[in-house]
CSV table of C-alpha atoms and ligand atoms in Angstrom, one decimal:
chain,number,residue,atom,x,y,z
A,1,UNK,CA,302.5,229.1,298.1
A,2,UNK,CA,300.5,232.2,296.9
A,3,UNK,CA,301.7,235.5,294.9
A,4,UNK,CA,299.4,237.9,296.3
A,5,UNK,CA,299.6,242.1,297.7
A,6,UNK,CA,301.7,243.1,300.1
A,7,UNK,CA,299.8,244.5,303.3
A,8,UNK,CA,300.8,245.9,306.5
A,9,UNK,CA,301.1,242.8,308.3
A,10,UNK,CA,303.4,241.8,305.8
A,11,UNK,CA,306.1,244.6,307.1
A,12,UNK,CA,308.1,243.0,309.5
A,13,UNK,CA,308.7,240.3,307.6
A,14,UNK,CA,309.7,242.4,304.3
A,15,UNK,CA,311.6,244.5,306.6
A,16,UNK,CA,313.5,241.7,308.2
A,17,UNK,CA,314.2,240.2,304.4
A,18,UNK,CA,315.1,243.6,303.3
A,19,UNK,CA,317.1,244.4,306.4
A,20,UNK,CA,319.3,240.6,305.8
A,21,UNK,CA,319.8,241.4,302.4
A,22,UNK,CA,321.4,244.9,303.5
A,23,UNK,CA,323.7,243.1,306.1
A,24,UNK,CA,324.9,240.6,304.3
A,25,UNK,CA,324.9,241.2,300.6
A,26,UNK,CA,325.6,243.6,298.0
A,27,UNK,CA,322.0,243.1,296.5
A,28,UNK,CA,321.1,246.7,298.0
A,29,UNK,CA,323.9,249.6,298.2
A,30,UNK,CA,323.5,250.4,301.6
A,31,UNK,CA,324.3,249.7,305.2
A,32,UNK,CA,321.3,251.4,306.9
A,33,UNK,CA,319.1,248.8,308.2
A,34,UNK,CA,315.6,250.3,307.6
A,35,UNK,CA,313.1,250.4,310.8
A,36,UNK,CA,309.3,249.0,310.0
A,37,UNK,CA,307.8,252.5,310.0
A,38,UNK,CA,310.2,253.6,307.1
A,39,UNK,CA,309.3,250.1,304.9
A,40,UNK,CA,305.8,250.9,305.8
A,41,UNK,CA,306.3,254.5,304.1
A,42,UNK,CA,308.3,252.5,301.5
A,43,UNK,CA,305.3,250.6,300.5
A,44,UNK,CA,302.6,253.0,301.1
A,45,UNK,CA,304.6,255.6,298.6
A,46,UNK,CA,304.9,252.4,295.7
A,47,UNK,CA,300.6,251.4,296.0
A,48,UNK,CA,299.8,255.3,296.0
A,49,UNK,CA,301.6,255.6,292.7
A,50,UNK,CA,300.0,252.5,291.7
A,51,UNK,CA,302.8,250.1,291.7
A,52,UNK,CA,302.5,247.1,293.0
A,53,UNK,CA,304.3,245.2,296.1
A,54,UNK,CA,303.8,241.6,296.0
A,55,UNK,CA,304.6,239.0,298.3
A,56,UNK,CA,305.6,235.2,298.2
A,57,UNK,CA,303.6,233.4,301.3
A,58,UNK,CA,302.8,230.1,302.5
A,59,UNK,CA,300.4,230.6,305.2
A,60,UNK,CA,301.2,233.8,307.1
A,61,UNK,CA,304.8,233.3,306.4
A,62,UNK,CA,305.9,235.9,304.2
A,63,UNK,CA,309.0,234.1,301.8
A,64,UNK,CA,310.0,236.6,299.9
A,65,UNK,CA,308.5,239.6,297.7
A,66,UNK,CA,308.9,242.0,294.6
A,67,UNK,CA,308.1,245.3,293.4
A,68,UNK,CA,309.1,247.9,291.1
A,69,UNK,CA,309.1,251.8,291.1
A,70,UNK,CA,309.7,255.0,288.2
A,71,UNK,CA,313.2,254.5,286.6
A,72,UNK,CA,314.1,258.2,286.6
A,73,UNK,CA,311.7,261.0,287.4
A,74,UNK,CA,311.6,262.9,284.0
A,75,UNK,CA,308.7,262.1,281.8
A,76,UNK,CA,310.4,260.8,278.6
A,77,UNK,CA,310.3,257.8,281.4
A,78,UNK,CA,307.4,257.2,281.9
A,79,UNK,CA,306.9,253.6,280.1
A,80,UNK,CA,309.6,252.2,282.2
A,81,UNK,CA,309.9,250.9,285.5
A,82,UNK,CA,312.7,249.5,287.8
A,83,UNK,CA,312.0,246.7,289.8
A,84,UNK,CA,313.4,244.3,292.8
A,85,UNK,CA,313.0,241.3,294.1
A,86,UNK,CA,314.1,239.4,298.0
A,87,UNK,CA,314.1,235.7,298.7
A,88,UNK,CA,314.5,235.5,302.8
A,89,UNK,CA,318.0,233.3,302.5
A,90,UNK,CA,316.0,229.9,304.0
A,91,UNK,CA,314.4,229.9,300.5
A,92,UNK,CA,316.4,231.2,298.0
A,93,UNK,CA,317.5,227.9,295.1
A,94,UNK,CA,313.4,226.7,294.9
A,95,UNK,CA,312.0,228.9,291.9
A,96,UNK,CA,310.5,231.8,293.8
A,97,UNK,CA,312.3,234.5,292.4
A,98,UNK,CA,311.8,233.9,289.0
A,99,UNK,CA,307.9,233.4,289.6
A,100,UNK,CA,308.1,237.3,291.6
A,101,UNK,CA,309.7,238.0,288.4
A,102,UNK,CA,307.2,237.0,286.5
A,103,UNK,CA,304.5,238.1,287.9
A,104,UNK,CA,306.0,241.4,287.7
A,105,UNK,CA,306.7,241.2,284.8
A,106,UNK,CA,303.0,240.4,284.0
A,107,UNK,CA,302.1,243.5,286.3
A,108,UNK,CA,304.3,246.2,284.4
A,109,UNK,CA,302.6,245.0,281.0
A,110,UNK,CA,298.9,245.2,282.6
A,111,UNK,CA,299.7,248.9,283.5
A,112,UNK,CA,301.0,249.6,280.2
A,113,UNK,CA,304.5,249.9,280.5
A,114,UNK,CA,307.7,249.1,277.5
A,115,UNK,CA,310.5,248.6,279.5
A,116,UNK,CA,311.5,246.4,283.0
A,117,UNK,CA,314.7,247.4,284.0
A,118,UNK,CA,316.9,245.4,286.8
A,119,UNK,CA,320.0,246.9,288.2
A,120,UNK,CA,321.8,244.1,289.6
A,121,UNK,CA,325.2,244.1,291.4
A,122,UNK,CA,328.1,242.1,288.7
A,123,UNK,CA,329.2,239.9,291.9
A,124,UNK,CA,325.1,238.4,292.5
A,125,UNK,CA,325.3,235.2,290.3
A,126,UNK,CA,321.6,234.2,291.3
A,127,UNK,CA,319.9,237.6,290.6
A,128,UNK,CA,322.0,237.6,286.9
A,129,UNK,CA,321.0,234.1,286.0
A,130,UNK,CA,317.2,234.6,287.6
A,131,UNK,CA,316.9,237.6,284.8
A,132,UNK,CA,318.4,236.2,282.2
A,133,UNK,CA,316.2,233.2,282.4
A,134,UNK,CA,313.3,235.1,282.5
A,135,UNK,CA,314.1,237.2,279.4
A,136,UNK,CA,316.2,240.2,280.6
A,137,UNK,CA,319.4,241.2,278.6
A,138,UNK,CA,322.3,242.8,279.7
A,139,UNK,CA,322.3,246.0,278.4
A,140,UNK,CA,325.1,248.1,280.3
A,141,UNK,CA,327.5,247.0,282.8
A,142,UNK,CA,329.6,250.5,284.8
A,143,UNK,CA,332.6,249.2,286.1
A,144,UNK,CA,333.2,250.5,289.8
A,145,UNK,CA,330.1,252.6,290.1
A,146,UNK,CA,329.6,251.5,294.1
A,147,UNK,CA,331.0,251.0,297.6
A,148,UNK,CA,330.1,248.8,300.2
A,149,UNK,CA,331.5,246.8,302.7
A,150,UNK,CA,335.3,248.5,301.4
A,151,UNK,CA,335.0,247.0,298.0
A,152,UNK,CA,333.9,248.5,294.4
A,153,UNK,CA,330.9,247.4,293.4
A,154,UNK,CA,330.1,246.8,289.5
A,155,UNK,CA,326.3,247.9,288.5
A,156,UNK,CA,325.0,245.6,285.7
A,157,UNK,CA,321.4,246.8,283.9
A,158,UNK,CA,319.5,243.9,282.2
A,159,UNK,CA,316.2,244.8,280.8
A,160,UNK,CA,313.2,243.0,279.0
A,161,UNK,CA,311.1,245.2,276.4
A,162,UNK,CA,307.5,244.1,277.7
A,163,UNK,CA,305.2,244.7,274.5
A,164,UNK,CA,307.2,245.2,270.9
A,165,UNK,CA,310.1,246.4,269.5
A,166,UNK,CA,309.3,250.2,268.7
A,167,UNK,CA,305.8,249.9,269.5
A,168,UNK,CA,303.1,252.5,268.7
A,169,UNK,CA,302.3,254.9,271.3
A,170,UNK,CA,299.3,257.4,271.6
A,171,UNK,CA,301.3,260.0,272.6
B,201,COA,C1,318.6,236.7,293.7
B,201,COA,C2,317.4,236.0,294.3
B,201,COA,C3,316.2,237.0,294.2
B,201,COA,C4,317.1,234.8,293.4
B,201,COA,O1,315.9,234.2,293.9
B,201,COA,P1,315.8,232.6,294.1
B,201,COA,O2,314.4,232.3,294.4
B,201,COA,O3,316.9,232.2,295.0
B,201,COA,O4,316.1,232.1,292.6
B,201,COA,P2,315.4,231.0,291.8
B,201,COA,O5,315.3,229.7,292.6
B,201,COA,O6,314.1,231.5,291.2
B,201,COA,O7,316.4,230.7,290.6
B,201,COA,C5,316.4,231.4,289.4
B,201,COA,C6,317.6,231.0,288.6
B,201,COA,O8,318.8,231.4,289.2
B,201,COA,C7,319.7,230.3,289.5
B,201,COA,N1,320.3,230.5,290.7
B,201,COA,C8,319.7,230.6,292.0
B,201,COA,N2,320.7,230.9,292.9
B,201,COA,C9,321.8,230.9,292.3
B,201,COA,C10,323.2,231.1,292.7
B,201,COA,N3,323.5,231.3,294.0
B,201,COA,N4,324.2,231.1,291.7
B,201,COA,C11,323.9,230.9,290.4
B,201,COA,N5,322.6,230.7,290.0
B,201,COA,C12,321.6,230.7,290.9
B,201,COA,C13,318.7,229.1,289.5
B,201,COA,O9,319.4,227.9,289.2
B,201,COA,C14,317.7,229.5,288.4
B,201,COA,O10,318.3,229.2,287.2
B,201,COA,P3,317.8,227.9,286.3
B,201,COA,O11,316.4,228.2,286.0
B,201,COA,O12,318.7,227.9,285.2
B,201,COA,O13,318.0,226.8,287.3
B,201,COA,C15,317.7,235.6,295.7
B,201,COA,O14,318.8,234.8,295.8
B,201,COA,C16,317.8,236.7,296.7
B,201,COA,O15,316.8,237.2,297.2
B,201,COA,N6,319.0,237.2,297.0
B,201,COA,C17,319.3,238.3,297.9
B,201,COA,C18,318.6,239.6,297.4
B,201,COA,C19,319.0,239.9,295.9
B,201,COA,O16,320.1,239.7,295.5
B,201,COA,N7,318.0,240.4,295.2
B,201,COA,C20,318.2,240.8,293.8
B,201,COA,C21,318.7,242.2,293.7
B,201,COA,S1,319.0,242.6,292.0
């Protein structure tokens, strides 16, 4: 297994993980399934901004893959990045996710960033446990914030300060 860039022959793999994920789970608030052309955009939009979309493979089979993406647009922001992460469900249990995680993880710090931020839905055991066990802390849980398949959803943010505590800033 290799953690390696995301390419275009990677998309209709990520879009049929994503597209899973979106059917039957509340790990994404949506019930659009996403054609290949718009997770191509997707990914084009992250790399131009520098982000980076990594994959999980063993061979040419894609298994899963991560990125992250600006919190919020406003400046004051700019040291902290949301990410996300999909197992395809024939390999979720085996440790991939937390190694996405982590290597994310070690991306945001290379480009300088303070802050990881996961927003995870309160009914995804795996994803809570994943973060927490790679260092994320629940920091805010908003009780009844979404909707999806008739139910309300709970939106938990964990997050993981990358550098130090308060740490000095050019700017
Ligand atoms: C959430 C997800 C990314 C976890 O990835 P994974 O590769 O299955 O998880 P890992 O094997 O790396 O396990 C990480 C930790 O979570 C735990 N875990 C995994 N699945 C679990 C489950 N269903 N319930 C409780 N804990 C679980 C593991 O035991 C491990 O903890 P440990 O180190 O104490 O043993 C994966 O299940 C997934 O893609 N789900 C659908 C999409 C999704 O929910 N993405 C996250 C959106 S925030």
């Amino acid at each position: 297994m290799t953690i390696r860039p995301a390419t275009e022959q990677d998309i209709p793999a990520i879009t049929a993980i994503y597209n899973d994920a979106v059917a039957n789970s509340n790990a994404v608030w949506t019930e659009k399934q996403d054609t290949e052309a718009e997770r191509l955009a997707w990914m084009k939009a992250r790399q131009a901004l520098g982000y980076p979309v990594l994959v999980a493979a063993e061979g040419s089979t894609v298994l899963g893959y991560g990125t992250f993406g600006d919190f919020r647009a406003f400046p004051g922001y700019r040291y902290c990045v949301e990410h996300s992460v999909y197992i395809h469900a024939d390999h979720r249990g085996r440790g991939l996710g937390r190694i996405i995680v982590d290597e994310l993880v070690a991306a945001a710090t290379a480009l300088g960033k303070h802050v990881l931020i996961a927003g995870i839905d309160g009914g995804n055991p795996a994803s809570l446990r994943l973060h927490a066990q790679a260092g994320f802390v629940e920091v805010g849980r908003m009780p009844e914030l979404g909707r999806k398949f008739g139910r309300w959803l709970d939106l938990v943010f964990m997050q993981r300060i990358l550098d130090a505590p308060g740490a000095v800033r050019s700017d």
